[in-house]
mmCIF file of C-alpha atoms in Angstrom:
data_model
loop_
_atom_site.group_PDB
_atom_site.id
_atom_site.type_symbol
_atom_site.label_atom_id
_atom_site.label_comp_id
_atom_site.label_asym_id
_atom_site.label_seq_id
_atom_site.Cartn_x
_atom_site.Cartn_y
_atom_site.Cartn_z
ATOM 1 C CA MET A 17 -0.946 -366.881 -146.926
ATOM 2 C CA THR A 18 -1.986 -363.847 -144.480
ATOM 3 C CA ALA A 19 -5.611 -363.178 -144.695
ATOM 4 C CA VAL A 20 -5.776 -358.616 -144.493
ATOM 5 C CA HIS A 21 -8.995 -358.464 -142.670
ATOM 6 C CA SER A 22 -11.042 -355.597 -143.416
ATOM 7 C CA PRO A 23 -12.104 -353.212 -140.133
ATOM 8 C CA PRO A 24 -15.645 -354.560 -140.144
ATOM 9 C CA PRO A 25 -18.113 -351.927 -142.009
ATOM 10 C CA THR A 26 -20.159 -350.797 -139.429
ATOM 11 C CA THR A 27 -17.228 -348.746 -137.979
ATOM 12 C CA THR A 28 -16.659 -346.614 -141.354
ATOM 13 C CA LYS A 29 -20.568 -345.978 -140.952
ATOM 14 C CA ARG A 30 -20.813 -344.928 -137.639
ATOM 15 C CA ILE A 31 -17.575 -342.351 -137.766
ATOM 16 C CA MET A 32 -18.636 -340.606 -141.321
ATOM 17 C CA PRO A 33 -21.761 -339.787 -139.687
ATOM 18 C CA ARG A 34 -19.793 -337.786 -136.389
ATOM 19 C CA ALA A 35 -17.768 -335.799 -138.660
ATOM 20 C CA HIS A 36 -20.768 -335.140 -141.073
ATOM 21 C CA LYS A 37 -22.189 -333.628 -137.169
ATOM 22 C CA LEU A 38 -19.229 -332.178 -136.195
ATOM 23 C CA MET A 39 -18.390 -330.639 -139.691
ATOM 24 C CA GLY A 40 -22.719 -329.196 -139.631
ATOM 25 C CA LEU A 41 -22.643 -327.648 -136.011
ATOM 26 C CA ARG A 42 -19.167 -325.316 -137.547
ATOM 27 C CA PHE A 43 -20.729 -325.035 -139.566
ATOM 28 C CA ASP A 44 -24.064 -323.593 -138.399
ATOM 29 C CA SER A 45 -22.750 -322.279 -135.584
ATOM 30 C CA LEU A 46 -19.894 -319.626 -137.894
ATOM 31 C CA LEU A 47 -23.034 -318.904 -139.717
ATOM 32 C CA LEU A 48 -24.826 -318.418 -136.418
ATOM 33 C CA ALA A 49 -22.407 -315.979 -134.899
ATOM 34 C CA GLY A 50 -22.067 -314.276 -138.581
ATOM 35 C CA ARG A 51 -25.605 -313.313 -137.728
ATOM 36 C CA LEU A 52 -25.200 -312.528 -134.370
ATOM 37 C CA ASP A 53 -22.190 -310.128 -135.817
ATOM 38 C CA CYS A 54 -24.390 -308.232 -138.403
ATOM 39 C CA LEU A 55 -27.369 -308.312 -135.522
ATOM 40 C CA PHE A 56 -24.210 -306.711 -133.159
ATOM 41 C CA ALA A 57 -23.604 -303.806 -136.818
ATOM 42 C CA MET A 58 -27.579 -303.646 -137.526
ATOM 43 C CA SER A 59 -28.504 -303.204 -133.831
ATOM 44 C CA GLU A 60 -25.064 -300.479 -132.791
ATOM 45 C CA ARG A 61 -25.676 -298.900 -136.019
ATOM 46 C CA HIS A 62 -29.605 -298.133 -135.437
ATOM 47 C CA LEU A 63 -28.266 -296.756 -131.169
ATOM 48 C CA ARG A 64 -25.935 -293.936 -133.247
ATOM 49 C CA THR A 65 -28.851 -293.074 -135.423
ATOM 50 C CA GLU A 66 -30.625 -292.798 -132.224
ATOM 51 C CA ARG A 67 -28.941 -290.811 -130.573
ATOM 52 C CA SER A 68 -28.226 -288.782 -133.638
ATOM 53 C CA PHE A 69 -31.755 -288.100 -133.703
ATOM 54 C CA ASP A 70 -32.297 -287.271 -129.817
ATOM 55 C CA ALA A 71 -29.141 -285.513 -129.987
ATOM 56 C CA THR A 72 -31.082 -283.811 -133.321
ATOM 57 C CA ARG A 73 -34.149 -282.861 -131.688
ATOM 58 C CA ILE A 74 -32.299 -282.038 -128.217
ATOM 59 C CA GLY A 75 -30.266 -279.735 -130.084
ATOM 60 C CA ARG A 76 -33.679 -278.861 -131.791
ATOM 61 C CA LYS A 77 -35.614 -278.142 -128.573
ATOM 62 C CA GLN A 78 -33.102 -275.940 -126.860
ATOM 63 C CA LYS A 79 -32.801 -274.322 -129.959
ATOM 64 C CA ALA A 80 -36.856 -273.275 -130.120
ATOM 65 C CA VAL A 81 -36.517 -272.192 -125.625
ATOM 66 C CA HIS A 82 -34.260 -270.169 -127.153
ATOM 67 C CA ALA A 83 -35.364 -268.154 -129.323
ATOM 68 C CA ALA A 84 -39.232 -268.018 -127.320
ATOM 69 C CA GLN A 85 -36.817 -267.240 -124.375
ATOM 70 C CA VAL A 86 -35.047 -263.955 -126.896
ATOM 71 C CA ALA A 87 -38.330 -263.420 -128.037
ATOM 72 C CA GLU A 88 -40.327 -262.902 -124.426
ATOM 73 C CA GLN A 89 -37.145 -260.693 -123.552
ATOM 74 C CA ARG A 90 -37.452 -258.674 -126.554
ATOM 75 C CA GLY A 91 -41.118 -258.055 -126.254
ATOM 76 C CA LYS A 92 -41.426 -257.391 -122.128
ATOM 77 C CA HIS A 93 -38.386 -254.873 -123.424
ATOM 78 C CA ARG A 94 -40.337 -252.943 -125.214
ATOM 79 C CA LYS A 95 -43.139 -253.657 -123.214
ATOM 80 C CA SER A 96 -41.184 -251.495 -120.402
ATOM 81 C CA GLY A 97 -39.818 -249.194 -123.089
ATOM 82 C CA LYS A 98 -42.846 -247.836 -124.457
ATOM 83 C CA SER A 99 -44.179 -247.541 -121.282
ATOM 84 C CA ASN A 100 -41.777 -244.913 -119.673
ATOM 85 C CA LEU A 101 -43.609 -242.629 -123.258
ATOM 86 C CA PRO A 102 -45.866 -240.118 -122.007
ATOM 87 C CA PRO A 103 -50.122 -240.385 -122.544
ATOM 88 C CA THR A 104 -51.275 -238.976 -125.280
ATOM 89 C CA ILE A 105 -53.051 -235.763 -125.179
ATOM 90 C CA PRO A 106 -54.270 -234.319 -128.306
ATOM 91 C CA PHE A 107 -54.667 -230.268 -127.162
ATOM 92 C CA THR A 108 -53.132 -227.621 -126.726
ATOM 93 C CA PRO A 109 -53.230 -224.659 -124.953
ATOM 94 C CA THR A 110 -54.024 -222.551 -128.328
ATOM 95 C CA ASP A 111 -56.552 -225.192 -129.797
ATOM 96 C CA THR A 112 -60.378 -224.459 -130.016
ATOM 97 C CA ILE A 113 -62.530 -227.517 -128.806
ATOM 98 C CA LEU A 114 -65.869 -228.785 -130.219
ATOM 99 C CA LEU A 115 -67.394 -231.625 -127.516
ATOM 100 C CA ILE A 116 -69.815 -233.490 -128.893
ATOM 101 C CA GLY A 117 -72.171 -235.747 -127.067
ATOM 102 C CA GLU A 118 -71.566 -234.807 -123.613
ATOM 103 C CA GLY A 119 -73.603 -237.132 -121.465
ATOM 104 C CA ASN A 120 -72.761 -235.404 -117.701
ATOM 105 C CA PHE A 121 -70.361 -233.109 -119.165
ATOM 106 C CA SER A 122 -67.585 -234.441 -116.919
ATOM 107 C CA PHE A 123 -64.904 -234.363 -120.091
ATOM 108 C CA ALA A 124 -65.412 -230.608 -120.182
ATOM 109 C CA ARG A 125 -65.171 -229.458 -116.309
ATOM 110 C CA ALA A 126 -62.334 -232.367 -116.104
ATOM 111 C CA LEU A 127 -60.518 -230.478 -119.730
ATOM 112 C CA LEU A 128 -61.477 -227.005 -117.413
ATOM 113 C CA VAL A 129 -60.889 -227.162 -114.069
ATOM 114 C CA ASP A 130 -57.986 -229.354 -113.614
ATOM 115 C CA ALA A 131 -57.471 -229.836 -116.781
ATOM 116 C CA PRO A 132 -53.972 -232.713 -117.520
ATOM 117 C CA ALA A 133 -49.641 -230.716 -117.351
ATOM 118 C CA GLY A 134 -50.328 -228.204 -120.311
ATOM 119 C CA LEU A 135 -53.248 -227.794 -120.552
ATOM 120 C CA GLU A 136 -52.943 -225.282 -117.481
ATOM 121 C CA HIS A 137 -53.385 -222.270 -119.782
ATOM 122 C CA LEU A 138 -56.543 -223.288 -121.967
ATOM 123 C CA PRO A 139 -59.365 -220.820 -122.306
ATOM 124 C CA PRO A 140 -62.530 -221.753 -120.862
ATOM 125 C CA ALA A 141 -63.688 -219.401 -123.944
ATOM 126 C CA ALA A 142 -61.858 -222.478 -126.183
ATOM 127 C CA VAL A 143 -64.143 -224.877 -125.027
ATOM 128 C CA THR A 144 -67.694 -225.226 -126.500
ATOM 129 C CA ALA A 145 -69.759 -228.357 -125.249
ATOM 130 C CA THR A 146 -72.403 -229.734 -126.114
ATOM 131 C CA SER A 147 -75.922 -231.908 -125.035
ATOM 132 C CA TYR A 148 -78.100 -233.706 -127.954
ATOM 133 C CA ASP A 149 -80.474 -233.763 -124.705
ATOM 134 C CA SER A 150 -82.529 -230.924 -123.432
ATOM 135 C CA GLU A 151 -80.681 -229.264 -120.769
ATOM 136 C CA GLU A 152 -84.394 -230.576 -118.602
ATOM 137 C CA ASP A 153 -83.765 -233.968 -120.533
ATOM 138 C CA CYS A 154 -79.855 -234.141 -119.497
ATOM 139 C CA TYR A 155 -80.498 -233.701 -115.985
ATOM 140 C CA ALA A 156 -83.274 -236.170 -115.332
ATOM 141 C CA LYS A 157 -80.709 -238.445 -116.889
ATOM 142 C CA TYR A 158 -77.962 -237.140 -114.706
ATOM 143 C CA PRO A 159 -78.228 -236.086 -111.095
ATOM 144 C CA ASP A 160 -75.090 -234.984 -111.433
ATOM 145 C CA ALA A 161 -75.349 -233.007 -114.556
ATOM 146 C CA LYS A 162 -76.622 -229.875 -113.013
ATOM 147 C CA GLU A 163 -73.493 -228.912 -110.826
ATOM 148 C CA ILE A 164 -71.340 -229.932 -113.405
ATOM 149 C CA ILE A 165 -72.770 -227.567 -115.701
ATOM 150 C CA GLU A 166 -72.745 -225.123 -113.710
ATOM 151 C CA THR A 167 -69.207 -225.458 -112.856
ATOM 152 C CA VAL A 168 -68.296 -225.820 -116.845
ATOM 153 C CA ARG A 169 -70.942 -222.383 -117.333
ATOM 154 C CA ARG A 170 -68.791 -220.888 -114.174
ATOM 155 C CA ARG A 171 -65.333 -221.559 -115.343
ATOM 156 C CA GLY A 172 -66.275 -219.606 -118.561
ATOM 157 C CA ALA A 173 -67.133 -222.475 -121.647
ATOM 158 C CA GLN A 174 -70.119 -222.775 -123.131
ATOM 159 C CA VAL A 175 -72.922 -224.953 -123.336
ATOM 160 C CA LEU A 176 -75.419 -226.068 -125.086
ATOM 161 C CA PHE A 177 -78.410 -228.531 -125.011
ATOM 162 C CA ASN A 178 -80.173 -229.780 -128.151
ATOM 163 C CA VAL A 179 -77.196 -230.188 -130.548
ATOM 164 C CA ASP A 180 -78.051 -233.106 -133.516
ATOM 165 C CA ALA A 181 -74.328 -234.433 -134.245
ATOM 166 C CA THR A 182 -75.814 -235.470 -138.020
ATOM 167 C CA ARG A 183 -76.630 -231.696 -138.607
ATOM 168 C CA LEU A 184 -74.649 -229.165 -136.921
ATOM 169 C CA HIS A 185 -74.020 -227.232 -140.438
ATOM 170 C CA LYS A 186 -77.444 -226.943 -140.058
ATOM 171 C CA TYR A 187 -77.116 -225.038 -136.100
ATOM 172 C CA PRO A 188 -77.813 -221.793 -135.988
ATOM 173 C CA ALA A 189 -74.931 -220.834 -133.453
ATOM 174 C CA PHE A 190 -72.341 -222.803 -135.534
ATOM 175 C CA LYS A 191 -72.334 -220.032 -138.198
ATOM 176 C CA GLY A 192 -69.122 -219.851 -139.632
ATOM 177 C CA ARG A 193 -67.590 -220.899 -136.952
ATOM 178 C CA ARG A 194 -64.973 -223.758 -137.338
ATOM 179 C CA TRP A 195 -62.869 -225.381 -133.995
ATOM 180 C CA ASP A 196 -58.999 -227.023 -133.773
ATOM 181 C CA ARG A 197 -60.886 -230.116 -132.730
ATOM 182 C CA ILE A 198 -64.121 -231.663 -132.441
ATOM 183 C CA VAL A 199 -64.076 -234.492 -129.942
ATOM 184 C CA TRP A 200 -66.742 -237.426 -129.631
ATOM 185 C CA ASN A 201 -66.327 -239.859 -126.524
ATOM 186 C CA PHE A 202 -68.227 -243.263 -127.156
ATOM 187 C CA PRO A 203 -70.563 -242.194 -129.291
ATOM 188 C CA HIS A 204 -73.980 -244.035 -129.270
ATOM 189 C CA ALA A 205 -77.789 -244.511 -131.207
ATOM 190 C CA GLY A 206 -78.840 -245.019 -127.646
ATOM 191 C CA LYS A 207 -81.905 -246.994 -129.866
ATOM 192 C CA SER A 208 -82.467 -250.481 -127.487
ATOM 193 C CA ILE A 209 -81.697 -252.551 -130.643
ATOM 194 C CA THR A 210 -81.685 -255.859 -129.243
ATOM 195 C CA ASP A 211 -80.733 -257.067 -132.623
ATOM 196 C CA GLN A 212 -76.434 -256.898 -133.399
ATOM 197 C CA ASP A 213 -76.216 -256.280 -136.947
ATOM 198 C CA ARG A 214 -78.854 -253.972 -136.266
ATOM 199 C CA ASN A 215 -77.763 -252.426 -134.364
ATOM 200 C CA ILE A 216 -74.294 -251.856 -135.260
ATOM 201 C CA LEU A 217 -76.009 -250.915 -138.684
ATOM 202 C CA SER A 218 -77.361 -248.173 -136.843
ATOM 203 C CA ASN A 219 -74.362 -247.219 -134.690
ATOM 204 C CA GLN A 220 -72.808 -247.039 -138.047
ATOM 205 C CA GLN A 221 -74.839 -244.698 -139.475
ATOM 206 C CA LEU A 222 -74.531 -242.404 -136.614
ATOM 207 C CA ILE A 223 -70.720 -241.997 -136.659
ATOM 208 C CA LEU A 224 -70.976 -241.823 -140.705
ATOM 209 C CA ASP A 225 -73.241 -239.480 -140.774
ATOM 210 C CA PHE A 226 -71.401 -237.152 -138.080
ATOM 211 C CA LEU A 227 -68.575 -237.492 -139.781
ATOM 212 C CA ARG A 228 -70.256 -236.430 -143.381
ATOM 213 C CA CYS A 229 -71.475 -233.073 -141.936
ATOM 214 C CA ALA A 230 -68.463 -232.292 -139.356
ATOM 215 C CA PRO A 231 -65.975 -230.669 -142.509
ATOM 216 C CA HIS A 232 -68.258 -227.635 -142.240
ATOM 217 C CA CYS A 233 -67.143 -226.826 -138.453
ATOM 218 C CA LEU A 234 -63.037 -227.890 -138.810
ATOM 219 C CA VAL A 235 -60.996 -225.136 -138.890
ATOM 220 C CA GLN A 236 -58.777 -225.402 -143.217
ATOM 221 C CA GLY A 237 -55.517 -225.839 -143.833
ATOM 222 C CA PRO A 238 -52.610 -227.480 -144.381
ATOM 223 C CA THR A 239 -51.757 -232.119 -142.760
ATOM 224 C CA PRO A 240 -50.874 -231.446 -139.257
ATOM 225 C CA LEU A 241 -48.341 -233.239 -138.052
ATOM 226 C CA VAL A 242 -49.900 -234.890 -135.316
ATOM 227 C CA HIS A 243 -46.253 -237.104 -134.172
ATOM 228 C CA GLN A 244 -42.927 -238.105 -135.014
ATOM 229 C CA LYS A 245 -41.227 -241.397 -134.770
ATOM 230 C CA ARG A 246 -36.845 -242.035 -132.432
ATOM 231 C CA ARG A 247 -34.761 -244.633 -132.991
ATOM 232 C CA ARG A 248 -33.997 -246.878 -130.122
ATOM 233 C CA LYS A 249 -31.398 -249.760 -129.699
ATOM 234 C CA SER A 250 -32.930 -252.537 -127.351
ATOM 235 C CA ARG A 251 -30.442 -254.243 -125.382
ATOM 236 C CA ASP A 252 -30.861 -257.239 -128.109
ATOM 237 C CA ASP A 253 -28.582 -255.152 -130.599
ATOM 238 C CA ASP A 254 -32.083 -254.709 -132.901
ATOM 239 C CA ASP A 255 -33.665 -251.228 -133.838
ATOM 240 C CA ASP A 256 -37.321 -250.616 -132.585
ATOM 241 C CA GLU A 257 -38.829 -247.840 -133.468
ATOM 242 C CA ASP A 258 -40.930 -245.907 -130.640
ATOM 243 C CA GLU A 259 -43.578 -244.118 -131.468
ATOM 244 C CA VAL A 260 -43.689 -240.512 -129.710
ATOM 245 C CA PRO A 261 -47.020 -238.558 -128.770
ATOM 246 C CA ALA A 262 -47.164 -234.847 -129.322
ATOM 247 C CA ALA A 263 -50.199 -232.740 -129.937
ATOM 248 C CA ALA A 264 -50.823 -231.365 -133.685
ATOM 249 C CA THR A 265 -49.050 -228.635 -134.898
ATOM 250 C CA ALA A 266 -51.595 -225.845 -136.925
ATOM 251 C CA ALA A 267 -53.308 -226.812 -139.176
ATOM 252 C CA ARG A 268 -56.125 -228.237 -140.564
ATOM 253 C CA GLY A 269 -59.286 -229.309 -137.387
ATOM 254 C CA THR A 270 -59.282 -232.842 -136.742
ATOM 255 C CA ILE A 271 -61.906 -235.295 -135.477
ATOM 256 C CA LEU A 272 -61.448 -236.944 -132.132
ATOM 257 C CA ILE A 273 -63.426 -240.358 -132.043
ATOM 258 C CA THR A 274 -62.777 -242.534 -128.546
ATOM 259 C CA LEU A 275 -64.640 -246.247 -128.666
ATOM 260 C CA ARG A 276 -63.724 -249.067 -127.057
ATOM 261 C CA ASN A 277 -61.547 -251.521 -129.412
ATOM 262 C CA VAL A 278 -63.077 -254.788 -129.396
ATOM 263 C CA PRO A 279 -66.756 -255.594 -131.569
ATOM 264 C CA PRO A 280 -69.106 -253.998 -132.203
ATOM 265 C CA TYR A 281 -67.865 -250.735 -131.364
ATOM 266 C CA THR A 282 -64.802 -251.591 -133.681
ATOM 267 C CA THR A 283 -68.145 -252.997 -136.395
ATOM 268 C CA TRP A 284 -69.139 -249.332 -135.885
ATOM 269 C CA THR A 285 -66.806 -247.265 -138.680
ATOM 270 C CA GLY A 286 -67.996 -248.805 -141.379
ATOM 271 C CA ASP A 287 -67.378 -247.470 -144.926
ATOM 272 C CA THR A 288 -64.566 -245.021 -145.757
ATOM 273 C CA PRO A 289 -67.171 -242.193 -145.608
ATOM 274 C CA ASN A 290 -68.194 -239.226 -147.742
ATOM 275 C CA PRO A 291 -65.700 -236.501 -147.987
ATOM 276 C CA ARG A 292 -62.881 -239.220 -147.085
ATOM 277 C CA TYR A 293 -60.891 -238.920 -144.110
ATOM 278 C CA LYS A 294 -58.084 -239.878 -143.335
ATOM 279 C CA LEU A 295 -56.109 -241.327 -140.025
ATOM 280 C CA LEU A 296 -54.032 -239.490 -138.480
ATOM 281 C CA ARG A 297 -53.218 -242.004 -134.999
ATOM 282 C CA SER A 298 -54.182 -243.625 -132.631
ATOM 283 C CA PHE A 299 -53.704 -244.231 -128.794
ATOM 284 C CA GLN A 300 -54.874 -245.153 -125.974
ATOM 285 C CA PHE A 301 -57.427 -243.257 -124.198
ATOM 286 C CA ARG A 302 -56.982 -242.730 -120.446
ATOM 287 C CA ARG A 303 -59.901 -242.539 -118.096
ATOM 288 C CA SER A 304 -57.143 -241.487 -115.736
ATOM 289 C CA LEU A 305 -55.730 -238.402 -117.125
ATOM 290 C CA TRP A 306 -58.686 -237.002 -117.425
ATOM 291 C CA LYS A 307 -59.676 -235.600 -113.158
ATOM 292 C CA GLY A 308 -63.565 -236.420 -112.516
ATOM 293 C CA TYR A 309 -64.309 -238.181 -116.387
ATOM 294 C CA GLU A 310 -67.300 -240.537 -115.380
ATOM 295 C CA HIS A 311 -68.266 -241.519 -117.955
ATOM 296 C CA ARG A 312 -72.172 -242.343 -118.836
ATOM 297 C CA MET A 313 -74.111 -244.036 -121.187
ATOM 298 C CA THR A 314 -76.349 -242.780 -123.441
ATOM 299 C CA LYS A 315 -79.847 -243.844 -121.751
ATOM 300 C CA GLY A 316 -79.457 -242.339 -118.547
ATOM 301 C CA GLU A 317 -77.993 -242.865 -114.656
ATOM 302 C CA ARG A 318 -76.547 -246.509 -115.172
ATOM 303 C CA ALA A 319 -73.156 -245.943 -115.370
ATOM 304 C CA HIS A 320 -72.554 -248.410 -113.158
ATOM 305 C CA GLY A 321 -74.186 -251.436 -114.832
ATOM 306 C CA GLN A 322 -73.160 -254.994 -115.087
ATOM 307 C CA GLY A 323 -73.244 -255.401 -119.228
ATOM 308 C CA THR A 324 -70.317 -257.095 -120.330
ATOM 309 C CA THR A 325 -70.413 -255.297 -124.323
ATOM 310 C CA GLY A 326 -66.679 -253.940 -124.026
ATOM 311 C CA VAL A 327 -65.003 -256.431 -121.611
ATOM 312 C CA GLY A 328 -61.482 -257.250 -122.484
ATOM 313 C CA GLY A 329 -60.615 -254.520 -124.636
ATOM 314 C CA GLU A 330 -59.214 -250.620 -123.980
ATOM 315 C CA ASP A 331 -60.667 -247.337 -124.632
ATOM 316 C CA ARG A 332 -59.290 -246.016 -128.244
ATOM 317 C CA THR A 333 -58.799 -242.852 -129.465
ATOM 318 C CA TRP A 334 -58.629 -242.644 -133.225
ATOM 319 C CA GLU A 335 -58.069 -239.157 -135.145
ATOM 320 C CA PHE A 336 -59.385 -238.190 -138.500
ATOM 321 C CA CYS A 337 -58.407 -235.507 -141.147
ATOM 322 C CA LEU A 338 -60.080 -234.017 -144.506
ATOM 323 C CA GLN A 339 -57.147 -235.688 -147.155
ATOM 324 C CA ASP A 340 -56.577 -233.636 -150.047
#
């Protein structure tokens, strides 16, 4: 018999591990490829998400920039539109006017000598200009006052001294007299109080006492109509509204108080006075309209002092009348 030789067992042992290794490597390769595909897919999704987020963020930013540009254009347009409006002059040639607390009487002179357009025919006799100071004290505090007062008197206006704005109804020269406009430009108690709270309280009391006694000197009548509204179409097709200043119609008298529209002056009005008043309007007080007008401080010739009170604001007039 022919003997059959079996392959050496060592050969099988050597071949099988190699096959297993090859299968293992192939499996690992497939697993790695699957993981890479998964990573690539995740990376692609993340990239798309980032791109979408960037696009959204850019879109929002562009919208915000566009909105800001539109708002800026609207603001410029409104500002330029309102700048063309005529300044507010709260008097008419038929008004009787009482000026309270004149310093060097330069406002009275501006009203009579070189008045703004529309007031050229204001009768000087319709103007009464007053000062809290005595005539001697006025000349001592304001060296230019004497010449100005002589001009005002020559024009035919009445000039009075020692007139306390909180006791108008007690002044003999005012008995039975009433005015269409009572004007107090830049009222100040002039007490030189360094404590801010006490200073505010002092000026609040001054203005409130003035408002309480003023009704005895105001013309009576219906509530005045002092402005009208007009519609205009802006470039961005939005309806805007402008206030068109106009003089008050013949009606009950009004009070005009001018102050800087910044603290501490804006706190001086205090509580609502009794009798109660109605605010008709407020408007910018333009000193340039009143030629020759020079603001003077209550304490005297410190016209060009270096104080910072009122910096950053504007001169503004508030007009009131009595409520029904």
